Amino acid sequence: MAGFIYVVGIGPGKEDGITKEAEKVLQQSDIIAGYKTYIDLVRDRFSDKEFFENGMTKELERCRKCIDFALEGKNVALIGSGDSGVYGMASPMLEEAKKVGFDKVKVIPGVTAALSGGALLGAPVGHDFAVISLSDRLTSWELIEKRLRLAAEAHFVMVLYNPSSHNRKDYLKKACDIVLEVLPEETCCGIARNIGRDGQETEIMTLRELRDTEVDMFTTVFIGNLDTRNFGDYMVTLRGYREDL
Amino acid sequence: MAGFIYVVGIGPGKEDGITKEAEKVLQQSDIIAGYKTYIDLVRDRFSDKEFFENGMTKELERCRKCIDFALEGKNVALIGSGDSGVYGMASPMLEEAKKVGFDKVKVIPGVTAALSGGALLGAPVGHDFAVISLSDRLTSWELIEKRLRLAAEAHFVMVLYNPSSHNRKDYLKKACDIVLEVLPEETCCGIARNIGRDGQETEIMTLRELRDTEVDMFTTVFIGNLDTRNFGDYMVTLRGYREDL
């Protein structure tokens, strides 16, 4: 009988950032599959498991491999950091499963960087917000620009994923320039680096300063709205509570 | 010496939806404070704790009470369902703490309904998305309408929180009408009810059908974009993976 494929978000990386449900699923699985960097986050704790790891850009192959394992009767945990849905493997896994009529896939959520990085910074996403990836690997840069502009006009707090990579060193600068057409230079912004991992740090700054800040692919960027304040140690988007409400 | 205040997101409600970190913080706290409905979710598991509960609209009083407890030397866990940041208590707690110069507040994230409901539905938030509350208690309806319209124009997947209440029975209908000015009637949508609690259920439907669906305050609503598909059991926003990418 075929096993199950669980697409599991393991949270920000540190051992206790995972949900109890996700931890249980990993414990009960026969094989843990994923991108090498994510496997490294759990390898020691689950050393009794079989692992299948492959590289970035090999996502579809990874999904098909999981189906093969499940058809052999094994329970598979396909893991990723953060949430399993948000820029995660749940979407391609469900798509590949549908193609071959495999219907034993379950999705287990996790704490995505907008939340884990948000908690480190205080409460930047206390109200309506938009999550945007600056990676143009699967999305056109034109659409990314449009989303940045409309999100700024809508006064969404923005959380930017994948703000940089080897080939996209100036993407955050380009993104800030678009937002600066709508929002003031002093808009409160923040970054969270290496969330839940060695070298974890946060920084709070203005939108103008963010424009000239170098970030790497392990950084999550938060752009506030007109209700976002720099409280020194914290970046907080006010919710508008008043005594009479 | 003053204790710490931990603002803790306990996830969707079921016992294993909480992160290991949040569970540990609750175990180590002296007092668990929160809105009554959330306290009820953890009361049995933490029966050795002291509890402070009060009602909706009493958020600021709750925060000040937490500061009082901490100043008495107690460690306080101020809990809420989902994430501590997203429409949660982290923002008002940090604001009240700043007013009185209390600086021992830590924010512990949790799995918000966009993620837990998303996992039940499959992968609706597989790509860029916007989270919007339809509650006009602290936000003007005009701003909510503007955000809905711009989010639709930007082709964000949308997750709607607080889609209904006693005084706002037709707000989801009004929201859908705005989105329908931009997106086609057959746009794939979904709802998740009572996530992680008794009566949990999901439903996938078109935007046109969503417009005429009755929801309550324990429902989270997902509006897809042009890349979102109804796979029968699942609502999946395609990420655009191709073999050659």
PDB file of N, CA and C in Angstrom, chain A residues 111-202:
ATOM      1  N   VAL A 111       5.944  28.162  10.413  1.00  0.00           N
ATOM      2  CA  VAL A 111       6.078  29.609  10.618  1.00  0.00           C
ATOM      3  C   VAL A 111       6.971  30.187   9.528  1.00  0.00           C
ATOM      4  N   THR A 112       6.380  30.987   8.652  1.00  0.00           N
ATOM      5  CA  THR A 112       7.133  31.584   7.547  1.00  0.00           C
ATOM      6  C   THR A 112       7.913  32.814   8.027  1.00  0.00           C
ATOM      7  N   ALA A 113       8.882  33.246   7.228  1.00  0.00           N
ATOM      8  CA  ALA A 113       9.800  34.322   7.648  1.00  0.00           C
ATOM      9  C   ALA A 113       9.093  35.646   7.926  1.00  0.00           C
ATOM     10  N   ALA A 114       7.942  35.883   7.295  1.00  0.00           N
ATOM     11  CA  ALA A 114       7.209  37.121   7.597  1.00  0.00           C
ATOM     12  C   ALA A 114       6.811  37.153   9.062  1.00  0.00           C
ATOM     13  N   LEU A 115       6.562  35.976   9.638  1.00  0.00           N
ATOM     14  CA  LEU A 115       6.138  35.886  11.036  1.00  0.00           C
ATOM     15  C   LEU A 115       7.340  35.761  11.970  1.00  0.00           C
ATOM     16  N   SER A 116       8.288  34.884  11.627  1.00  0.00           N
ATOM     17  CA  SER A 116       9.442  34.681  12.519  1.00  0.00           C
ATOM     18  C   SER A 116      10.347  35.907  12.502  1.00  0.00           C
ATOM     19  N   GLY A 117      10.561  36.486  11.339  1.00  0.00           N
ATOM     20  CA  GLY A 117      11.336  37.718  11.256  1.00  0.00           C
ATOM     21  C   GLY A 117      10.561  38.871  11.872  1.00  0.00           C
ATOM     22  N   GLY A 118       9.252  38.867  11.659  1.00  0.00           N
ATOM     23  CA  GLY A 118       8.401  39.894  12.256  1.00  0.00           C
ATOM     24  C   GLY A 118       8.495  39.891  13.777  1.00  0.00           C
ATOM     25  N   ALA A 119       8.491  38.691  14.360  1.00  0.00           N
ATOM     26  CA  ALA A 119       8.568  38.585  15.826  1.00  0.00           C
ATOM     27  C   ALA A 119       9.901  39.124  16.340  1.00  0.00           C
ATOM     28  N   LEU A 120      10.981  38.859  15.622  1.00  0.00           N
ATOM     29  CA  LEU A 120      12.287  39.383  16.039  1.00  0.00           C
ATOM     30  C   LEU A 120      12.304  40.908  15.995  1.00  0.00           C
ATOM     31  N   LEU A 121      11.619  41.466  14.987  1.00  0.00           N
ATOM     32  CA  LEU A 121      11.599  42.921  14.839  1.00  0.00           C
ATOM     33  C   LEU A 121      10.567  43.574  15.743  1.00  0.00           C
ATOM     34  N   GLY A 122       9.642  42.815  16.292  1.00  0.00           N
ATOM     35  CA  GLY A 122       8.590  43.363  17.132  1.00  0.00           C
ATOM     36  C   GLY A 122       7.236  43.013  16.560  1.00  0.00           C
ATOM     37  N   ALA A 123       6.631  43.982  15.871  1.00  0.00           N
ATOM     38  CA  ALA A 123       5.317  43.728  15.267  1.00  0.00           C
ATOM     39  C   ALA A 123       5.138  44.531  13.988  1.00  0.00           C
ATOM     40  N   PRO A 124       6.016  44.277  12.998  1.00  0.00           N
ATOM     41  CA  PRO A 124       5.848  45.017  11.740  1.00  0.00           C
ATOM     42  C   PRO A 124       4.589  44.599  10.972  1.00  0.00           C
ATOM     43  N   VAL A 125       4.198  43.342  11.080  1.00  0.00           N
ATOM     44  CA  VAL A 125       3.003  42.879  10.352  1.00  0.00           C
ATOM     45  C   VAL A 125       1.821  42.758  11.312  1.00  0.00           C
ATOM     46  N   GLY A 126       1.562  43.839  12.032  1.00  0.00           N
ATOM     47  CA  GLY A 126       0.433  43.853  12.962  1.00  0.00           C
ATOM     48  C   GLY A 126      -0.888  44.062  12.265  1.00  0.00           C
ATOM     49  N   HIS A 127      -0.847  44.484  11.027  1.00  0.00           N
ATOM     50  CA  HIS A 127      -2.079  44.770  10.283  1.00  0.00           C
ATOM     51  C   HIS A 127      -1.908  44.271   8.843  1.00  0.00           C
ATOM     52  N   ASP A 128      -2.850  44.646   7.956  1.00  0.00           N
ATOM     53  CA  ASP A 128      -2.829  44.148   6.577  1.00  0.00           C
ATOM     54  C   ASP A 128      -1.425  44.222   5.971  1.00  0.00           C
ATOM     55  N   PHE A 129      -1.049  43.172   5.240  1.00  0.00           N
ATOM     56  CA  PHE A 129       0.298  43.162   4.663  1.00  0.00           C
ATOM     57  C   PHE A 129       0.331  42.344   3.380  1.00  0.00           C
ATOM     58  N   ALA A 130       1.378  42.587   2.606  1.00  0.00           N
ATOM     59  CA  ALA A 130       1.587  41.849   1.364  1.00  0.00           C
ATOM     60  C   ALA A 130       2.965  41.206   1.397  1.00  0.00           C
ATOM     61  N   VAL A 131       3.036  39.996   0.901  1.00  0.00           N
ATOM     62  CA  VAL A 131       4.296  39.260   0.829  1.00  0.00           C
ATOM     63  C   VAL A 131       4.690  39.155  -0.645  1.00  0.00           C
ATOM     64  N   ILE A 132       5.890  39.606  -0.962  1.00  0.00           N
ATOM     65  CA  ILE A 132       6.343  39.664  -2.352  1.00  0.00           C
ATOM     66  C   ILE A 132       7.753  39.080  -2.441  1.00  0.00           C
ATOM     67  N   SER A 133       7.969  38.189  -3.390  1.00  0.00           N
ATOM     68  CA  SER A 133       9.318  37.690  -3.645  1.00  0.00           C
ATOM     69  C   SER A 133       9.972  38.529  -4.733  1.00  0.00           C
ATOM     70  N   LEU A 134      11.218  38.900  -4.504  1.00  0.00           N
ATOM     71  CA  LEU A 134      11.940  39.661  -5.530  1.00  0.00           C
ATOM     72  C   LEU A 134      12.661  38.749  -6.521  1.00  0.00           C
ATOM     73  N   SER A 135      12.457  37.450  -6.388  1.00  0.00           N
ATOM     74  CA  SER A 135      13.093  36.546  -7.345  1.00  0.00           C
ATOM     75  C   SER A 135      12.319  36.548  -8.664  1.00  0.00           C
ATOM     76  N   ASP A 136      13.030  36.807  -9.753  1.00  0.00           N
ATOM     77  CA  ASP A 136      12.357  36.775 -11.053  1.00  0.00           C
ATOM     78  C   ASP A 136      12.641  35.474 -11.800  1.00  0.00           C
ATOM     79  N   ARG A 137      12.973  34.446 -11.045  1.00  0.00           N
ATOM     80  CA  ARG A 137      13.201  33.147 -11.683  1.00  0.00           C
ATOM     81  C   ARG A 137      11.901  32.614 -12.288  1.00  0.00           C
ATOM     82  N   LEU A 138      10.779  32.741 -11.553  1.00  0.00           N
ATOM     83  CA  LEU A 138       9.507  32.193 -12.036  1.00  0.00           C
ATOM     84  C   LEU A 138       8.451  33.278 -12.260  1.00  0.00           C
ATOM     85  N   THR A 139       8.823  34.538 -12.054  1.00  0.00           N
ATOM     86  CA  THR A 139       7.878  35.651 -12.190  1.00  0.00           C
ATOM     87  C   THR A 139       8.576  36.748 -12.977  1.00  0.00           C
ATOM     88  N   SER A 140       7.844  37.435 -13.837  1.00  0.00           N
ATOM     89  CA  SER A 140       8.502  38.500 -14.597  1.00  0.00           C
ATOM     90  C   SER A 140       8.794  39.687 -13.689  1.00  0.00           C
ATOM     91  N   TRP A 141       9.885  40.398 -13.951  1.00  0.00           N
ATOM     92  CA  TRP A 141      10.219  41.567 -13.149  1.00  0.00           C
ATOM     93  C   TRP A 141       9.150  42.640 -13.281  1.00  0.00           C
ATOM     94  N   GLU A 142       8.499  42.703 -14.437  1.00  0.00           N
ATOM     95  CA  GLU A 142       7.430  43.686 -14.637  1.00  0.00           C
ATOM     96  C   GLU A 142       6.301  43.465 -13.631  1.00  0.00           C
ATOM     97  N   LEU A 143       5.914  42.196 -13.435  1.00  0.00           N
ATOM     98  CA  LEU A 143       4.836  41.899 -12.484  1.00  0.00           C
ATOM     99  C   LEU A 143       5.283  42.216 -11.056  1.00  0.00           C
ATOM    100  N   ILE A 144       6.548  41.921 -10.753  1.00  0.00           N
ATOM    101  CA  ILE A 144       7.056  42.234  -9.408  1.00  0.00           C
ATOM    102  C   ILE A 144       6.992  43.744  -9.171  1.00  0.00           C
ATOM    103  N   GLU A 145       7.404  44.524 -10.161  1.00  0.00           N
ATOM    104  CA  GLU A 145       7.353  45.990 -10.039  1.00  0.00           C
ATOM    105  C   GLU A 145       5.926  46.481  -9.838  1.00  0.00           C
ATOM    106  N   LYS A 146       5.019  45.890 -10.595  1.00  0.00           N
ATOM    107  CA  LYS A 146       3.608  46.290 -10.484  1.00  0.00           C
ATOM    108  C   LYS A 146       3.085  46.005  -9.079  1.00  0.00           C
ATOM    109  N   ARG A 147       3.436  44.841  -8.562  1.00  0.00           N
ATOM    110  CA  ARG A 147       2.969  44.485  -7.216  1.00  0.00           C
ATOM    111  C   ARG A 147       3.550  45.411  -6.156  1.00  0.00           C
ATOM    112  N   LEU A 148       4.825  45.755  -6.301  1.00  0.00           N
ATOM    113  CA  LEU A 148       5.450  46.670  -5.346  1.00  0.00           C
ATOM    114  C   LEU A 148       4.741  48.016  -5.358  1.00  0.00           C
ATOM    115  N   ARG A 149       4.470  48.511  -6.547  1.00  0.00           N
ATOM    116  CA  ARG A 149       3.855  49.832  -6.674  1.00  0.00           C
ATOM    117  C   ARG A 149       2.444  49.831  -6.097  1.00  0.00           C
ATOM    118  N   LEU A 150       1.643  48.824  -6.468  1.00  0.00           N
ATOM    119  CA  LEU A 150       0.260  48.780  -5.989  1.00  0.00           C
ATOM    120  C   LEU A 150       0.197  48.496  -4.478  1.00  0.00           C
ATOM    121  N   ALA A 151       1.117  47.681  -3.991  1.00  0.00           N
ATOM    122  CA  ALA A 151       1.136  47.405  -2.547  1.00  0.00           C
ATOM    123  C   ALA A 151       1.478  48.677  -1.772  1.00  0.00           C
ATOM    124  N   ALA A 152       2.376  49.487  -2.316  1.00  0.00           N
ATOM    125  CA  ALA A 152       2.710  50.761  -1.659  1.00  0.00           C
ATOM    126  C   ALA A 152       1.511  51.700  -1.698  1.00  0.00           C
ATOM    127  N   GLU A 153       0.837  51.760  -2.845  1.00  0.00           N
ATOM    128  CA  GLU A 153      -0.342  52.636  -2.960  1.00  0.00           C
ATOM    129  C   GLU A 153      -1.462  52.188  -2.018  1.00  0.00           C
ATOM    130  N   ALA A 154      -1.544  50.888  -1.784  1.00  0.00           N
ATOM    131  CA  ALA A 154      -2.581  50.352  -0.893  1.00  0.00           C
ATOM    132  C   ALA A 154      -2.188  50.462   0.574  1.00  0.00           C
ATOM    133  N   HIS A 155      -0.996  50.981   0.835  1.00  0.00           N
ATOM    134  CA  HIS A 155      -0.490  51.098   2.214  1.00  0.00           C
ATOM    135  C   HIS A 155      -0.441  49.766   2.929  1.00  0.00           C
ATOM    136  N   PHE A 156      -0.101  48.729   2.186  1.00  0.00           N
ATOM    137  CA  PHE A 156       0.201  47.459   2.836  1.00  0.00           C
ATOM    138  C   PHE A 156       1.590  47.549   3.461  1.00  0.00           C
ATOM    139  N   VAL A 157       1.761  47.010   4.665  1.00  0.00           N
ATOM    140  CA  VAL A 157       3.111  46.686   5.070  1.00  0.00           C
ATOM    141  C   VAL A 157       3.598  45.622   4.094  1.00  0.00           C
ATOM    142  N   MET A 158       4.854  45.691   3.683  1.00  0.00           N
ATOM    143  CA  MET A 158       5.363  44.705   2.723  1.00  0.00           C
ATOM    144  C   MET A 158       6.456  43.859   3.352  1.00  0.00           C
ATOM    145  N   VAL A 159       6.424  42.575   3.039  1.00  0.00           N
ATOM    146  CA  VAL A 159       7.512  41.685   3.429  1.00  0.00           C
ATOM    147  C   VAL A 159       8.125  41.146   2.148  1.00  0.00           C
ATOM    148  N   LEU A 160       9.413  41.397   1.966  1.00  0.00           N
ATOM    149  CA  LEU A 160      10.088  40.976   0.735  1.00  0.00           C
ATOM    150  C   LEU A 160      10.943  39.742   0.999  1.00  0.00           C
ATOM    151  N   TYR A 161      10.641  38.674   0.245  1.00  0.00           N
ATOM    152  CA  TYR A 161      11.432  37.444   0.306  1.00  0.00           C
ATOM    153  C   TYR A 161      12.434  37.458  -0.853  1.00  0.00           C
ATOM    154  N   ASN A 162      13.489  36.684  -0.708  1.00  0.00           N
ATOM    155  CA  ASN A 162      14.496  36.572  -1.766  1.00  0.00           C
ATOM    156  C   ASN A 162      14.941  37.938  -2.287  1.00  0.00           C
ATOM    157  N   PRO A 163      15.372  38.832  -1.389  1.00  0.00           N
ATOM    158  CA  PRO A 163      15.683  40.193  -1.835  1.00  0.00           C
ATOM    159  C   PRO A 163      16.984  40.303  -2.619  1.00  0.00           C
ATOM    160  N   SER A 164      17.753  39.228  -2.674  1.00  0.00           N
ATOM    161  CA  SER A 164      19.040  39.320  -3.362  1.00  0.00           C
ATOM    162  C   SER A 164      19.527  37.929  -3.732  1.00  0.00           C
ATOM    163  N   SER A 165      20.379  37.873  -4.709  1.00  0.00           N
ATOM    164  CA  SER A 165      21.122  36.648  -5.007  1.00  0.00           C
ATOM    165  C   SER A 165      22.301  37.068  -5.870  1.00  0.00           C
ATOM    166  N   HIS A 166      23.119  36.115  -6.261  1.00  0.00           N
ATOM    167  CA  HIS A 166      24.318  36.464  -7.020  1.00  0.00           C
ATOM    168  C   HIS A 166      23.987  37.306  -8.246  1.00  0.00           C
ATOM    169  N   ASN A 167      22.905  36.941  -8.926  1.00  0.00           N
ATOM    170  CA  ASN A 167      22.589  37.613 -10.186  1.00  0.00           C
ATOM    171  C   ASN A 167      21.676  38.822 -10.017  1.00  0.00           C
ATOM    172  N   ARG A 168      21.228  39.078  -8.773  1.00  0.00           N
ATOM    173  CA  ARG A 168      20.234  40.136  -8.577  1.00  0.00           C
ATOM    174  C   ARG A 168      20.652  41.052  -7.437  1.00  0.00           C
ATOM    175  N   LYS A 169      21.890  41.485  -7.451  1.00  0.00           N
ATOM    176  CA  LYS A 169      22.431  42.260  -6.331  1.00  0.00           C
ATOM    177  C   LYS A 169      21.712  43.591  -6.127  1.00  0.00           C
ATOM    178  N   ASP A 170      21.170  44.186  -7.209  1.00  0.00           N
ATOM    179  CA  ASP A 170      20.584  45.525  -7.071  1.00  0.00           C
ATOM    180  C   ASP A 170      19.055  45.505  -7.027  1.00  0.00           C
ATOM    181  N   TYR A 171      18.445  44.313  -6.827  1.00  0.00           N
ATOM    182  CA  TYR A 171      16.983  44.236  -6.888  1.00  0.00           C
ATOM    183  C   TYR A 171      16.314  44.963  -5.728  1.00  0.00           C
ATOM    184  N   LEU A 172      16.913  44.909  -4.552  1.00  0.00           N
ATOM    185  CA  LEU A 172      16.300  45.606  -3.420  1.00  0.00           C
ATOM    186  C   LEU A 172      16.323  47.109  -3.658  1.00  0.00           C
ATOM    187  N   LYS A 173      17.430  47.596  -4.201  1.00  0.00           N
ATOM    188  CA  LYS A 173      17.527  49.025  -4.536  1.00  0.00           C
ATOM    189  C   LYS A 173      16.436  49.420  -5.543  1.00  0.00           C
ATOM    190  N   LYS A 174      16.272  48.590  -6.573  1.00  0.00           N
ATOM    191  CA  LYS A 174      15.228  48.873  -7.571  1.00  0.00           C
ATOM    192  C   LYS A 174      13.839  48.853  -6.928  1.00  0.00           C
ATOM    193  N   ALA A 175      13.625  47.890  -6.034  1.00  0.00           N
ATOM    194  CA  ALA A 175      12.324  47.787  -5.371  1.00  0.00           C
ATOM    195  C   ALA A 175      12.070  49.022  -4.505  1.00  0.00           C
ATOM    196  N   CYS A 176      13.091  49.442  -3.756  1.00  0.00           N
ATOM    197  CA  CYS A 176      12.931  50.619  -2.891  1.00  0.00           C
ATOM    198  C   CYS A 176      12.645  51.871  -3.719  1.00  0.00           C
ATOM    199  N   ASP A 177      13.285  51.976  -4.871  1.00  0.00           N
ATOM    200  CA  ASP A 177      13.045  53.148  -5.716  1.00  0.00           C
ATOM    201  C   ASP A 177      11.580  53.232  -6.143  1.00  0.00           C
ATOM    202  N   ILE A 178      10.981  52.096  -6.407  1.00  0.00           N
ATOM    203  CA  ILE A 178       9.559  52.083  -6.777  1.00  0.00           C
ATOM    204  C   ILE A 178       8.705  52.502  -5.583  1.00  0.00           C
ATOM    205  N   VAL A 179       8.997  51.925  -4.425  1.00  0.00           N
ATOM    206  CA  VAL A 179       8.218  52.253  -3.235  1.00  0.00           C
ATOM    207  C   VAL A 179       8.401  53.727  -2.853  1.00  0.00           C
ATOM    208  N   LEU A 180       9.613  54.249  -3.080  1.00  0.00           N
ATOM    209  CA  LEU A 180       9.903  55.652  -2.748  1.00  0.00           C
ATOM    210  C   LEU A 180       9.105  56.635  -3.609  1.00  0.00           C
ATOM    211  N   GLU A 181       8.580  56.163  -4.742  1.00  0.00           N
ATOM    212  CA  GLU A 181       7.715  57.038  -5.538  1.00  0.00           C
ATOM    213  C   GLU A 181       6.385  57.277  -4.816  1.00  0.00           C
ATOM    214  N   VAL A 182       6.055  56.400  -3.874  1.00  0.00           N
ATOM    215  CA  VAL A 182       4.761  56.480  -3.184  1.00  0.00           C
ATOM    216  C   VAL A 182       4.915  56.856  -1.708  1.00  0.00           C
ATOM    217  N   LEU A 183       5.873  56.236  -1.043  1.00  0.00           N
ATOM    218  CA  LEU A 183       6.010  56.416   0.406  1.00  0.00           C
ATOM    219  C   LEU A 183       7.180  57.338   0.741  1.00  0.00           C
ATOM    220  N   PRO A 184       7.091  58.052   1.870  1.00  0.00           N
ATOM    221  CA  PRO A 184       8.174  58.965   2.250  1.00  0.00           C
ATOM    222  C   PRO A 184       9.479  58.248   2.576  1.00  0.00           C
ATOM    223  N   GLU A 185      10.577  58.960   2.414  1.00  0.00           N
ATOM    224  CA  GLU A 185      11.924  58.417   2.667  1.00  0.00           C
ATOM    225  C   GLU A 185      12.089  57.882   4.072  1.00  0.00           C
ATOM    226  N   GLU A 186      11.390  58.526   5.032  1.00  0.00           N
ATOM    227  CA  GLU A 186      11.591  58.153   6.443  1.00  0.00           C
ATOM    228  C   GLU A 186      10.691  57.003   6.878  1.00  0.00           C
ATOM    229  N   THR A 187       9.938  56.403   5.948  1.00  0.00           N
ATOM    230  CA  THR A 187       9.122  55.237   6.291  1.00  0.00           C
ATOM    231  C   THR A 187       9.963  54.199   7.033  1.00  0.00           C
ATOM    232  N   CYS A 188       9.418  53.681   8.127  1.00  0.00           N
ATOM    233  CA  CYS A 188      10.171  52.742   8.955  1.00  0.00           C
ATOM    234  C   CYS A 188      10.271  51.369   8.285  1.00  0.00           C
ATOM    235  N   CYS A 189      11.485  50.876   8.165  1.00  0.00           N
ATOM    236  CA  CYS A 189      11.741  49.576   7.554  1.00  0.00           C
ATOM    237  C   CYS A 189      12.623  48.733   8.471  1.00  0.00           C
ATOM    238  N   GLY A 190      12.703  47.462   8.196  1.00  0.00           N
ATOM    239  CA  GLY A 190      13.563  46.605   9.000  1.00  0.00           C
ATOM    240  C   GLY A 190      14.023  45.398   8.210  1.00  0.00           C
ATOM    241  N   ILE A 191      15.111  44.813   8.647  1.00  0.00           N
ATOM    242  CA  ILE A 191      15.553  43.571   8.031  1.00  0.00           C
ATOM    243  C   ILE A 191      15.853  42.550   9.115  1.00  0.00           C
ATOM    244  N   ALA A 192      15.650  41.293   8.775  1.00  0.00           N
ATOM    245  CA  ALA A 192      15.988  40.192   9.685  1.00  0.00           C
ATOM    246  C   ALA A 192      16.879  39.235   8.910  1.00  0.00           C
ATOM    247  N   ARG A 193      18.066  38.995   9.491  1.00  0.00           N
ATOM    248  CA  ARG A 193      19.042  38.129   8.822  1.00  0.00           C
ATOM    249  C   ARG A 193      19.163  36.801   9.555  1.00  0.00           C
ATOM    250  N   ASN A 194      19.305  35.716   8.809  1.00  0.00           N
ATOM    251  CA  ASN A 194      19.591  34.396   9.400  1.00  0.00           C
ATOM    252  C   ASN A 194      18.632  34.059  10.537  1.00  0.00           C
ATOM    253  N   ILE A 195      17.346  34.208  10.262  1.00  0.00           N
ATOM    254  CA  ILE A 195      16.326  33.997  11.302  1.00  0.00           C
ATOM    255  C   ILE A 195      16.422  32.574  11.854  1.00  0.00           C
ATOM    256  N   GLY A 196      16.566  32.469  13.168  1.00  0.00           N
ATOM    257  CA  GLY A 196      16.608  31.155  13.812  1.00  0.00           C
ATOM    258  C   GLY A 196      17.882  30.367  13.544  1.00  0.00           C
ATOM    259  N   ARG A 197      18.902  31.043  13.015  1.00  0.00           N
ATOM    260  CA  ARG A 197      20.158  30.342  12.700  1.00  0.00           C
ATOM    261  C   ARG A 197      21.343  31.129  13.267  1.00  0.00           C
ATOM    262  N   ASP A 198      22.523  30.580  13.144  1.00  0.00           N
ATOM    263  CA  ASP A 198      23.717  31.303  13.561  1.00  0.00           C
ATOM    264  C   ASP A 198      23.783  32.639  12.821  1.00  0.00           C
ATOM    265  N   GLY A 199      24.166  33.667  13.535  1.00  0.00           N
ATOM    266  CA  GLY A 199      24.300  34.975  12.903  1.00  0.00           C
ATOM    267  C   GLY A 199      22.998  35.740  12.800  1.00  0.00           C
ATOM    268  N   GLN A 200      22.002  35.300  13.577  1.00  0.00           N
ATOM    269  CA  GLN A 200      20.706  35.999  13.554  1.00  0.00           C
ATOM    270  C   GLN A 200      20.881  37.445  13.985  1.00  0.00           C
ATOM    271  N   GLU A 201      20.338  38.380  13.213  1.00  0.00           N
ATOM    272  CA  GLU A 201      20.355  39.785  13.627  1.00  0.00           C
ATOM    273  C   GLU A 201      19.255  40.561  12.929  1.00  0.00           C
ATOM    274  N   THR A 202      18.862  41.655  13.570  1.00  0.00           N
ATOM    275  CA  THR A 202      17.855  42.531  12.975  1.00  0.00           C
ATOM    276  C   THR A 202      18.398  43.944  12.932  1.00  0.00           C
TER     277      THR A 202
END
